[in-house]
């Protein structure tokens, strides 16, 4: 009998539903919320309301695309933490109600673990143990994964996440939210070595991006005081130089972790792993050192229910189910 799981992800500003059968993804539907663009960031209150509007049509679309009906479902997985509490509550409440009405198990999934396990959706898959650099809008972590249920954070950001470093830099350049994809776009035409930004010297596997943000702010203040068109005239080189520094901060730490743990299977995950410069530099680093590198398909890098479904599938195999009185949590519970 196949194991069919419906997964729901609603931790931030995207409402997503996916169907996976025996670990194979049959559908992965995402409704984006464009409403936040005009505010320069996600407005939690609006995100919660939009999830309420989107969740039923998104779940229906996921079932339709997978050619699956409610009665084929064996379990409901949902994002339990971390995230915006109003957003998490919508997905959690929907998942609970459905599990209760269908009388099937409920599976609570941790969003950051799911980003890591997105690497187990498509072939080729990494062998265990592997290291994953998870880079999203809210988190930056290096995770050691010895088994789908054995994940250990060995390094993380002390302040801003990598995605925030992209988005806050973009904001300083006058670009709309989320600025990460735009920096990526302009960086393609720019010289990454034109402007030099500092690399923090932290001995552990931890990251820091707040110093970079401050140095970019002072750099732009000084340059625009001398030439008010500085940003417009040099946008591609500025974006390429900022992106280059964010990538070197990330990959130098990841390389150190790989060398010191002797783990040769390396993955990246999270929204920032959609960055073309990071993807390329990561693959070059793997080739140079004889390491195997893995990056999930684009649709499984940014927030998506597919990654919740694959994590839910492994939890299903372990019999790791949740009580119906489980509550979502804004903070990460690893
Ligand atoms: O994982 P994600 O979709 O949501 C969170 O859980 O945070 O990550 C969103 C982050 C945003 O900061 C966005 O700017 C960044 O991923 N991002 C990118 C790119 N695409 C998305 N950053 C740099 N280059 C990209 N191409
Ligand atoms: Zn995420």
mmCIF file of C-alpha atoms and ligand atoms in Angstrom:
data_model
loop_
_atom_site.group_PDB
_atom_site.id
_atom_site.type_symbol
_atom_site.label_atom_id
_atom_site.label_comp_id
_atom_site.label_asym_id
_atom_site.label_seq_id
_atom_site.Cartn_x
_atom_site.Cartn_y
_atom_site.Cartn_z
ATOM 1 C CA UNK A 1 0.000 0.000 0.000
ATOM 2 C CA UNK A 2 1.457 3.400 -0.932
ATOM 3 C CA UNK A 3 1.873 6.011 1.811
ATOM 4 C CA UNK A 4 0.219 9.241 0.651
ATOM 5 C CA UNK A 5 0.852 12.421 2.601
ATOM 6 C CA UNK A 6 -0.655 15.891 2.264
ATOM 7 C CA UNK A 7 1.701 18.585 3.549
ATOM 8 C CA UNK A 8 0.928 22.192 4.391
ATOM 9 C CA UNK A 9 3.457 25.006 4.744
ATOM 10 C CA UNK A 10 2.339 28.431 5.988
ATOM 11 C CA UNK A 11 5.234 29.721 8.102
ATOM 12 C CA UNK A 12 5.738 33.076 6.424
ATOM 13 C CA UNK A 13 4.172 34.684 3.345
ATOM 14 C CA UNK A 14 3.648 31.741 0.981
ATOM 15 C CA UNK A 15 0.768 29.292 1.290
ATOM 16 C CA UNK A 16 1.810 25.895 -0.026
ATOM 17 C CA UNK A 17 0.400 22.364 -0.224
ATOM 18 C CA UNK A 18 2.052 19.222 -1.593
ATOM 19 C CA UNK A 19 1.223 15.565 -2.052
ATOM 20 C CA UNK A 20 3.922 12.936 -1.737
ATOM 21 C CA UNK A 21 3.506 9.217 -2.253
ATOM 22 C CA UNK A 22 6.201 6.880 -0.901
ATOM 23 C CA UNK A 23 8.627 9.812 -0.896
ATOM 24 C CA UNK A 24 7.877 10.790 -4.511
ATOM 25 C CA UNK A 25 6.442 14.270 -5.008
ATOM 26 C CA UNK A 26 3.173 14.230 -6.981
ATOM 27 C CA UNK A 27 2.406 17.948 -6.592
ATOM 28 C CA UNK A 28 3.798 21.068 -4.922
ATOM 29 C CA UNK A 29 1.561 24.147 -5.222
ATOM 30 C CA UNK A 30 2.477 27.592 -3.880
ATOM 31 C CA UNK A 31 0.362 30.760 -3.656
ATOM 32 C CA UNK A 32 2.637 33.787 -3.288
ATOM 33 C CA UNK A 33 1.472 36.910 -1.461
ATOM 34 C CA UNK A 34 2.389 39.972 -3.510
ATOM 35 C CA UNK A 35 0.636 42.279 -1.004
ATOM 36 C CA UNK A 36 3.845 42.662 1.053
ATOM 37 C CA UNK A 37 5.905 44.222 -1.763
ATOM 38 C CA UNK A 38 4.516 47.712 -1.178
ATOM 39 C CA UNK A 39 5.495 47.584 2.520
ATOM 40 C CA UNK A 40 9.138 46.585 1.967
ATOM 41 C CA UNK A 41 8.763 43.406 4.057
ATOM 42 C CA UNK A 42 6.268 40.814 5.244
ATOM 43 C CA UNK A 43 3.388 42.266 7.299
ATOM 44 C CA UNK A 44 2.401 39.417 9.693
ATOM 45 C CA UNK A 45 -1.232 40.465 10.051
ATOM 46 C CA UNK A 46 -1.730 40.545 6.270
ATOM 47 C CA UNK A 47 0.138 37.253 5.822
ATOM 48 C CA UNK A 48 -2.224 35.456 8.241
ATOM 49 C CA UNK A 49 -5.289 36.793 6.444
ATOM 50 C CA UNK A 50 -3.930 35.843 3.024
ATOM 51 C CA UNK A 51 -3.204 32.281 4.236
ATOM 52 C CA UNK A 52 -6.853 31.996 5.290
ATOM 53 C CA UNK A 53 -7.960 33.014 1.804
ATOM 54 C CA UNK A 54 -5.447 30.809 -0.026
ATOM 55 C CA UNK A 55 -5.309 27.595 1.943
ATOM 56 C CA UNK A 56 -8.428 25.845 0.604
ATOM 57 C CA UNK A 57 -7.748 26.549 -3.104
ATOM 58 C CA UNK A 58 -4.062 25.617 -2.714
ATOM 59 C CA UNK A 59 -4.886 22.279 -1.047
ATOM 60 C CA UNK A 60 -7.507 21.569 -3.729
ATOM 61 C CA UNK A 61 -4.962 22.339 -6.464
ATOM 62 C CA UNK A 62 -2.379 20.025 -4.851
ATOM 63 C CA UNK A 63 -4.914 17.168 -4.667
ATOM 64 C CA UNK A 64 -6.086 17.767 -8.265
ATOM 65 C CA UNK A 65 -2.570 17.886 -9.712
ATOM 66 C CA UNK A 66 -1.631 14.688 -7.893
ATOM 67 C CA UNK A 67 -4.880 12.958 -8.981
ATOM 68 C CA UNK A 68 -5.471 12.093 -5.347
ATOM 69 C CA UNK A 69 -8.629 12.469 -3.262
ATOM 70 C CA UNK A 70 -8.974 13.146 0.474
ATOM 71 C CA UNK A 71 -9.798 9.504 1.152
ATOM 72 C CA UNK A 72 -6.441 8.395 -0.346
ATOM 73 C CA UNK A 73 -4.527 10.345 2.327
ATOM 74 C CA UNK A 74 -2.624 8.456 5.057
ATOM 75 C CA UNK A 75 -1.391 11.457 7.064
ATOM 76 C CA UNK A 76 -1.329 15.258 7.183
ATOM 77 C CA UNK A 77 2.013 17.000 7.753
ATOM 78 C CA UNK A 78 2.270 20.689 8.593
ATOM 79 C CA UNK A 79 4.871 23.284 9.593
ATOM 80 C CA UNK A 80 4.766 23.580 13.377
ATOM 81 C CA UNK A 81 7.749 25.953 13.859
ATOM 82 C CA UNK A 82 9.471 28.374 13.416
ATOM 83 C CA UNK A 83 7.665 31.226 11.694
ATOM 84 C CA UNK A 84 5.110 34.002 12.079
ATOM 85 C CA UNK A 85 2.637 32.778 14.674
ATOM 86 C CA UNK A 86 -0.462 34.085 12.862
ATOM 87 C CA UNK A 87 0.663 32.334 9.670
ATOM 88 C CA UNK A 88 1.585 29.067 11.410
ATOM 89 C CA UNK A 89 -1.783 28.998 13.214
ATOM 90 C CA UNK A 90 -3.703 28.938 9.916
ATOM 91 C CA UNK A 91 -1.802 25.920 8.549
ATOM 92 C CA UNK A 92 -1.764 24.113 11.896
ATOM 93 C CA UNK A 93 -5.469 24.557 12.475
ATOM 94 C CA UNK A 94 -6.296 23.461 8.936
ATOM 95 C CA UNK A 95 -4.064 20.371 9.223
ATOM 96 C CA UNK A 96 -5.519 19.404 12.609
ATOM 97 C CA UNK A 97 -9.105 19.756 11.453
ATOM 98 C CA UNK A 98 -8.443 17.661 8.366
ATOM 99 C CA UNK A 99 -6.571 14.951 10.285
ATOM 100 C CA UNK A 100 -9.421 14.833 12.824
ATOM 101 C CA UNK A 101 -12.153 14.637 10.197
ATOM 102 C CA UNK A 102 -10.330 11.978 8.143
ATOM 103 C CA UNK A 103 -9.202 10.130 11.300
ATOM 104 C CA UNK A 104 -5.592 9.897 10.094
ATOM 105 C CA UNK A 105 -2.282 10.803 11.814
ATOM 106 C CA UNK A 106 -1.030 14.366 12.129
ATOM 107 C CA UNK A 107 2.712 15.047 11.686
ATOM 108 C CA UNK A 108 4.346 18.235 13.020
ATOM 109 C CA UNK A 109 7.382 19.337 10.998
ATOM 110 C CA UNK A 110 10.147 21.803 11.876
ATOM 111 C CA UNK A 111 10.603 24.168 8.918
ATOM 112 C CA UNK A 112 14.427 24.374 9.102
ATOM 113 C CA UNK A 113 14.799 20.594 9.218
ATOM 114 C CA UNK A 114 12.494 20.405 6.217
ATOM 115 C CA UNK A 115 14.735 22.825 4.255
ATOM 116 C CA UNK A 116 17.628 20.383 4.871
ATOM 117 C CA UNK A 117 15.618 17.295 3.881
ATOM 118 C CA UNK A 118 14.488 18.991 0.634
ATOM 119 C CA UNK A 119 17.745 17.484 -0.620
ATOM 120 C CA UNK A 120 16.141 14.021 -0.322
ATOM 121 C CA UNK A 121 13.280 14.782 -2.753
ATOM 122 C CA UNK A 122 14.922 14.246 -6.147
ATOM 123 C CA UNK A 123 17.782 12.078 -7.418
ATOM 124 C CA UNK A 124 20.734 12.184 -7.079
ATOM 125 C CA UNK A 125 20.454 12.270 -3.297
ATOM 126 C CA UNK A 126 23.314 12.786 -0.815
ATOM 127 C CA UNK A 127 24.557 9.820 1.218
ATOM 128 C CA UNK A 128 24.545 9.994 5.021
ATOM 129 C CA UNK A 129 26.142 11.710 6.797
ATOM 130 C CA UNK A 130 25.897 14.957 4.870
ATOM 131 C CA UNK A 131 26.336 18.614 5.754
ATOM 132 C CA UNK A 132 23.777 21.199 4.728
ATOM 133 C CA UNK A 133 24.222 24.949 4.541
ATOM 134 C CA UNK A 134 20.691 26.283 5.054
ATOM 135 C CA UNK A 135 20.371 29.869 3.934
ATOM 136 C CA UNK A 136 16.961 31.502 4.153
ATOM 137 C CA UNK A 137 15.360 34.843 4.928
ATOM 138 C CA UNK A 138 15.260 34.104 8.643
ATOM 139 C CA UNK A 139 18.053 31.587 9.259
ATOM 140 C CA UNK A 140 21.597 30.643 8.339
ATOM 141 C CA UNK A 141 22.791 27.298 9.645
ATOM 142 C CA UNK A 142 25.259 24.519 9.004
ATOM 143 C CA UNK A 143 23.506 21.255 9.837
ATOM 144 C CA UNK A 144 24.989 17.773 10.134
ATOM 145 C CA UNK A 145 22.473 15.149 9.011
ATOM 146 C CA UNK A 146 23.288 11.520 9.899
ATOM 147 C CA UNK A 147 19.754 10.205 9.267
ATOM 148 C CA UNK A 148 16.444 11.914 8.315
ATOM 149 C CA UNK A 149 15.619 12.078 12.034
ATOM 150 C CA UNK A 150 19.154 12.906 13.270
ATOM 151 C CA UNK A 151 19.958 16.528 12.465
ATOM 152 C CA UNK A 152 22.406 18.641 14.451
ATOM 153 C CA UNK A 153 23.053 22.379 14.071
ATOM 154 C CA UNK A 154 26.844 22.868 14.204
ATOM 155 C CA UNK A 155 26.908 26.547 13.227
ATOM 156 C CA UNK A 156 24.456 29.414 12.836
ATOM 157 C CA UNK A 157 24.196 33.138 12.463
ATOM 158 C CA UNK A 158 24.771 35.302 15.512
ATOM 159 C CA UNK A 159 22.691 38.149 14.071
ATOM 160 C CA UNK A 160 21.208 38.617 10.576
ATOM 161 C CA UNK A 161 20.460 35.701 8.257
ATOM 162 C CA UNK A 162 22.043 35.485 4.783
ATOM 163 C CA UNK A 163 18.688 36.317 3.169
ATOM 164 C CA UNK A 164 18.380 39.385 5.401
ATOM 165 C CA UNK A 165 21.889 40.435 4.359
ATOM 166 C CA UNK A 166 20.701 40.338 0.733
ATOM 167 C CA UNK A 167 17.346 42.004 1.463
ATOM 168 C CA UNK A 168 18.748 44.754 3.728
ATOM 169 C CA UNK A 169 21.549 45.523 1.251
ATOM 170 C CA UNK A 170 18.958 45.730 -1.512
ATOM 171 C CA UNK A 171 16.893 48.126 0.592
ATOM 172 C CA UNK A 172 19.930 50.399 1.031
ATOM 173 C CA UNK A 173 20.209 50.403 -2.771
ATOM 174 C CA UNK A 174 16.558 51.426 -3.102
ATOM 175 C CA UNK A 175 15.474 48.044 -4.509
ATOM 176 C CA UNK A 176 12.053 46.562 -3.588
ATOM 177 C CA UNK A 177 11.475 43.624 -1.225
ATOM 178 C CA UNK A 178 12.557 40.837 -1.446
ATOM 179 C CA UNK A 179 15.817 42.224 -2.802
ATOM 180 C CA UNK A 180 17.817 38.967 -2.915
ATOM 181 C CA UNK A 181 16.664 37.922 -6.409
ATOM 182 C CA UNK A 182 17.284 41.477 -7.721
ATOM 183 C CA UNK A 183 20.843 41.613 -6.366
ATOM 184 C CA UNK A 184 21.371 38.242 -8.069
ATOM 185 C CA UNK A 185 20.020 39.649 -11.350
ATOM 186 C CA UNK A 186 22.143 42.856 -11.387
ATOM 187 C CA UNK A 187 25.236 41.024 -10.079
ATOM 188 C CA UNK A 188 25.351 38.980 -13.292
ATOM 189 C CA UNK A 189 26.548 42.059 -15.217
ATOM 190 C CA UNK A 190 28.880 43.393 -12.514
ATOM 191 C CA UNK A 191 32.480 43.067 -11.337
ATOM 192 C CA UNK A 192 32.502 41.198 -7.982
ATOM 193 C CA UNK A 193 35.984 42.470 -7.072
ATOM 194 C CA UNK A 194 35.354 46.192 -7.727
ATOM 195 C CA UNK A 195 34.338 47.101 -4.141
ATOM 196 C CA UNK A 196 35.744 45.345 -1.051
ATOM 197 C CA UNK A 197 33.543 44.640 1.968
ATOM 198 C CA UNK A 198 34.839 43.058 5.210
ATOM 199 C CA UNK A 199 34.677 39.370 6.143
ATOM 200 C CA UNK A 200 34.013 38.802 9.886
ATOM 201 C CA UNK A 201 36.617 36.709 11.697
ATOM 202 C CA UNK A 202 34.672 34.272 13.884
ATOM 203 C CA UNK A 203 36.578 31.109 14.851
ATOM 204 C CA UNK A 204 33.588 28.686 15.137
ATOM 205 C CA UNK A 205 31.152 27.623 12.387
ATOM 206 C CA UNK A 206 28.941 30.600 13.305
ATOM 207 C CA UNK A 207 28.184 33.489 10.952
ATOM 208 C CA UNK A 208 27.655 37.224 11.346
ATOM 209 C CA UNK A 209 26.235 39.603 8.751
ATOM 210 C CA UNK A 210 25.480 42.734 10.766
ATOM 211 C CA UNK A 211 28.991 44.196 10.251
ATOM 212 C CA UNK A 212 28.642 43.778 6.500
ATOM 213 C CA UNK A 213 25.340 45.666 6.521
ATOM 214 C CA UNK A 214 26.910 48.538 8.486
ATOM 215 C CA UNK A 215 29.929 48.711 6.177
ATOM 216 C CA UNK A 216 27.653 48.813 3.106
ATOM 217 C CA UNK A 217 25.615 51.612 4.717
ATOM 218 C CA UNK A 218 28.722 53.755 5.449
ATOM 219 C CA UNK A 219 30.181 52.982 2.003
ATOM 220 C CA UNK A 220 26.989 54.126 0.250
ATOM 221 C CA UNK A 221 26.628 57.224 2.452
ATOM 222 C CA UNK A 222 30.176 58.293 1.620
ATOM 223 C CA UNK A 223 29.911 57.593 -2.117
ATOM 224 C CA UNK A 224 26.487 59.163 -2.620
ATOM 225 C CA UNK A 225 27.601 62.292 -0.700
ATOM 226 C CA UNK A 226 30.273 62.762 -3.385
ATOM 227 C CA UNK A 227 28.072 61.684 -6.339
ATOM 228 C CA UNK A 228 24.311 61.492 -5.959
ATOM 229 C CA UNK A 229 24.121 59.160 -8.974
ATOM 230 C CA UNK A 230 26.683 56.721 -7.537
ATOM 231 C CA UNK A 231 24.216 53.861 -6.959
ATOM 232 C CA UNK A 232 22.510 54.236 -10.334
ATOM 233 C CA UNK A 233 25.842 54.466 -12.204
ATOM 234 C CA UNK A 234 27.447 51.488 -10.431
ATOM 235 C CA UNK A 235 24.498 49.247 -9.546
ATOM 236 C CA UNK A 236 25.808 46.086 -11.210
ATOM 237 C CA UNK A 237 29.281 46.338 -9.632
ATOM 238 C CA UNK A 238 27.846 47.153 -6.183
ATOM 239 C CA UNK A 239 25.440 44.181 -6.365
ATOM 240 C CA UNK A 240 28.191 41.843 -7.625
ATOM 241 C CA UNK A 241 30.573 42.963 -4.852
ATOM 242 C CA UNK A 242 27.958 42.580 -2.089
ATOM 243 C CA UNK A 243 26.911 39.177 -3.420
ATOM 244 C CA UNK A 244 30.537 38.072 -3.700
ATOM 245 C CA UNK A 245 31.174 38.908 -0.030
ATOM 246 C CA UNK A 246 28.013 37.182 1.220
ATOM 247 C CA UNK A 247 28.975 34.079 -0.771
ATOM 248 C CA UNK A 248 32.562 34.024 0.518
ATOM 249 C CA UNK A 249 31.366 34.427 4.137
ATOM 250 C CA UNK A 250 29.016 31.458 3.633
ATOM 251 C CA UNK A 251 31.299 29.159 1.692
ATOM 252 C CA UNK A 252 34.490 29.762 3.696
ATOM 253 C CA UNK A 253 32.625 28.570 6.802
ATOM 254 C CA UNK A 254 31.048 25.640 4.973
ATOM 255 C CA UNK A 255 34.453 24.595 3.621
ATOM 256 C CA UNK A 256 35.974 24.732 7.121
ATOM 257 C CA UNK A 257 33.128 22.531 8.444
ATOM 258 C CA UNK A 258 33.588 20.003 5.617
ATOM 259 C CA UNK A 259 37.351 19.772 6.194
ATOM 260 C CA UNK A 260 37.106 19.480 9.969
ATOM 261 C CA UNK A 261 34.256 16.912 9.990
ATOM 262 C CA UNK A 262 35.675 14.976 6.994
ATOM 263 C CA UNK A 263 32.156 14.901 5.528
ATOM 264 C CA UNK A 264 32.280 14.951 1.735
ATOM 265 C CA UNK A 265 28.552 15.045 0.893
ATOM 266 C CA UNK A 266 27.546 18.719 0.869
ATOM 267 C CA UNK A 267 24.120 20.264 0.298
ATOM 268 C CA UNK A 268 22.680 23.744 0.271
ATOM 269 C CA UNK A 269 19.051 24.612 0.995
ATOM 270 C CA UNK A 270 16.713 27.538 1.715
ATOM 271 C CA UNK A 271 15.617 30.533 -0.310
ATOM 272 C CA UNK A 272 19.123 31.956 -0.791
ATOM 273 C CA UNK A 273 20.257 28.691 -2.410
ATOM 274 C CA UNK A 274 18.317 29.984 -5.433
ATOM 275 C CA UNK A 275 21.146 32.545 -5.825
ATOM 276 C CA UNK A 276 22.982 31.814 -9.072
ATOM 277 C CA UNK A 277 26.365 33.057 -7.785
ATOM 278 C CA UNK A 278 26.130 30.870 -4.657
ATOM 279 C CA UNK A 279 25.101 27.813 -6.680
ATOM 280 C CA UNK A 280 28.017 28.239 -9.064
ATOM 281 C CA UNK A 281 30.652 28.938 -6.379
ATOM 282 C CA UNK A 282 29.361 25.998 -4.303
ATOM 283 C CA UNK A 283 29.742 23.617 -7.239
ATOM 284 C CA UNK A 284 33.228 24.941 -8.029
ATOM 285 C CA UNK A 285 34.222 24.445 -4.358
ATOM 286 C CA UNK A 286 32.985 20.835 -4.520
ATOM 287 C CA UNK A 287 34.856 20.090 -7.755
ATOM 288 C CA UNK A 288 38.127 21.585 -6.452
ATOM 289 C CA UNK A 289 38.015 19.528 -3.262
ATOM 290 C CA UNK A 290 36.556 16.283 -4.624
ATOM 291 C CA UNK A 291 33.301 16.717 -2.648
ATOM 292 C CA UNK A 292 29.839 15.776 -3.927
ATOM 293 C CA UNK A 293 27.498 18.770 -4.036
ATOM 294 C CA UNK A 294 23.690 18.789 -4.065
ATOM 295 C CA UNK A 295 21.186 21.609 -4.551
ATOM 296 C CA UNK A 296 17.413 21.033 -4.493
ATOM 297 C CA UNK A 297 15.381 22.005 -7.553
ATOM 298 C CA UNK A 298 14.460 25.706 -7.473
ATOM 299 C CA UNK A 299 10.871 24.959 -6.377
ATOM 300 C CA UNK A 300 12.188 23.145 -3.292
ATOM 301 C CA UNK A 301 14.673 25.903 -2.324
ATOM 302 C CA UNK A 302 12.256 28.707 -1.445
ATOM 303 C CA UNK A 303 9.463 27.974 1.035
ATOM 304 C CA UNK A 304 7.367 25.060 -0.217
ATOM 305 C CA UNK A 305 5.232 22.224 1.131
ATOM 306 C CA UNK A 306 7.234 19.605 -0.817
ATOM 307 C CA UNK A 307 9.977 19.781 1.807
ATOM 308 C CA UNK A 308 7.361 19.437 4.584
ATOM 309 C CA UNK A 309 5.942 16.391 2.758
ATOM 310 C CA UNK A 310 9.298 14.579 2.452
ATOM 311 C CA UNK A 311 10.084 15.267 6.132
ATOM 312 C CA UNK A 312 6.573 14.102 7.013
ATOM 313 C CA UNK A 313 7.151 10.915 5.006
ATOM 314 C CA UNK A 314 10.271 9.980 7.008
ATOM 315 C CA UNK A 315 8.461 10.804 10.250
ATOM 316 C CA UNK A 316 5.583 8.596 9.097
ATOM 317 C CA UNK A 317 8.006 5.701 8.589
ATOM 318 C CA UNK A 318 9.306 6.288 12.147
ATOM 319 C CA UNK A 319 5.723 6.470 13.541
ATOM 320 C CA UNK A 320 6.564 9.979 14.776
ATOM 321 C CA UNK A 321 3.031 11.400 14.989
ATOM 322 C CA UNK A 322 1.661 14.409 16.888
ATOM 323 C CA UNK A 323 -1.209 14.799 19.303
ATOM 324 C CA UNK A 324 -4.178 16.810 18.072
ATOM 325 C CA UNK A 325 -3.465 19.297 20.865
ATOM 326 C CA UNK A 326 -0.058 20.239 19.383
ATOM 327 C CA UNK A 327 0.438 24.010 19.095
ATOM 328 C CA UNK A 328 2.592 25.936 16.617
ATOM 329 C CA UNK A 329 5.589 27.847 17.881
ATOM 330 C CA UNK A 330 7.133 31.029 16.478
ATOM 331 C CA UNK A 331 10.543 30.029 17.807
ATOM 332 C CA UNK A 332 12.630 27.200 16.522
ATOM 333 C CA UNK A 333 12.308 23.944 18.446
ATOM 334 C CA UNK A 334 15.015 21.717 17.021
HETATM 335 O O1 LIG B 1 13.624 30.116 2.533
HETATM 336 P P1 LIG B 1 12.899 31.350 2.093
HETATM 337 O O2 LIG B 1 12.031 31.249 0.878
HETATM 338 O O3 LIG B 1 12.020 31.903 3.246
HETATM 339 C C1 LIG B 1 12.374 31.845 4.576
HETATM 340 O O4 LIG B 1 12.113 30.802 5.223
HETATM 341 O O5 LIG B 1 12.988 32.840 5.035
HETATM 342 O O6 LIG B 1 13.999 32.467 1.869
HETATM 343 C C2 LIG B 1 13.660 33.775 1.478
HETATM 344 C C3 LIG B 1 14.941 34.551 1.272
HETATM 345 C C4 LIG B 1 14.723 36.051 1.046
HETATM 346 O O7 LIG B 1 15.611 36.746 1.900
HETATM 347 C C5 LIG B 1 15.103 36.248 -0.415
HETATM 348 O O8 LIG B 1 15.637 37.520 -0.694
HETATM 349 C C6 LIG B 1 16.153 35.187 -0.591
HETATM 350 O O9 LIG B 1 15.646 34.075 0.109
HETATM 351 N N1 LIG B 1 16.361 34.843 -2.013
HETATM 352 C C7 LIG B 1 17.491 35.122 -2.677
HETATM 353 C C8 LIG B 1 17.299 34.691 -4.018
HETATM 354 N N2 LIG B 1 16.045 34.141 -4.114
HETATM 355 C C9 LIG B 1 15.489 34.237 -2.862
HETATM 356 N N3 LIG B 1 18.625 35.706 -2.269
HETATM 357 C C10 LIG B 1 19.606 35.862 -3.183
HETATM 358 N N4 LIG B 1 19.493 35.474 -4.485
HETATM 359 C C11 LIG B 1 18.369 34.881 -4.934
HETATM 360 N N5 LIG B 1 18.283 34.496 -6.208
HETATM 361 ZN ZN1 LIG B 2 12.163 28.854 4.735
#
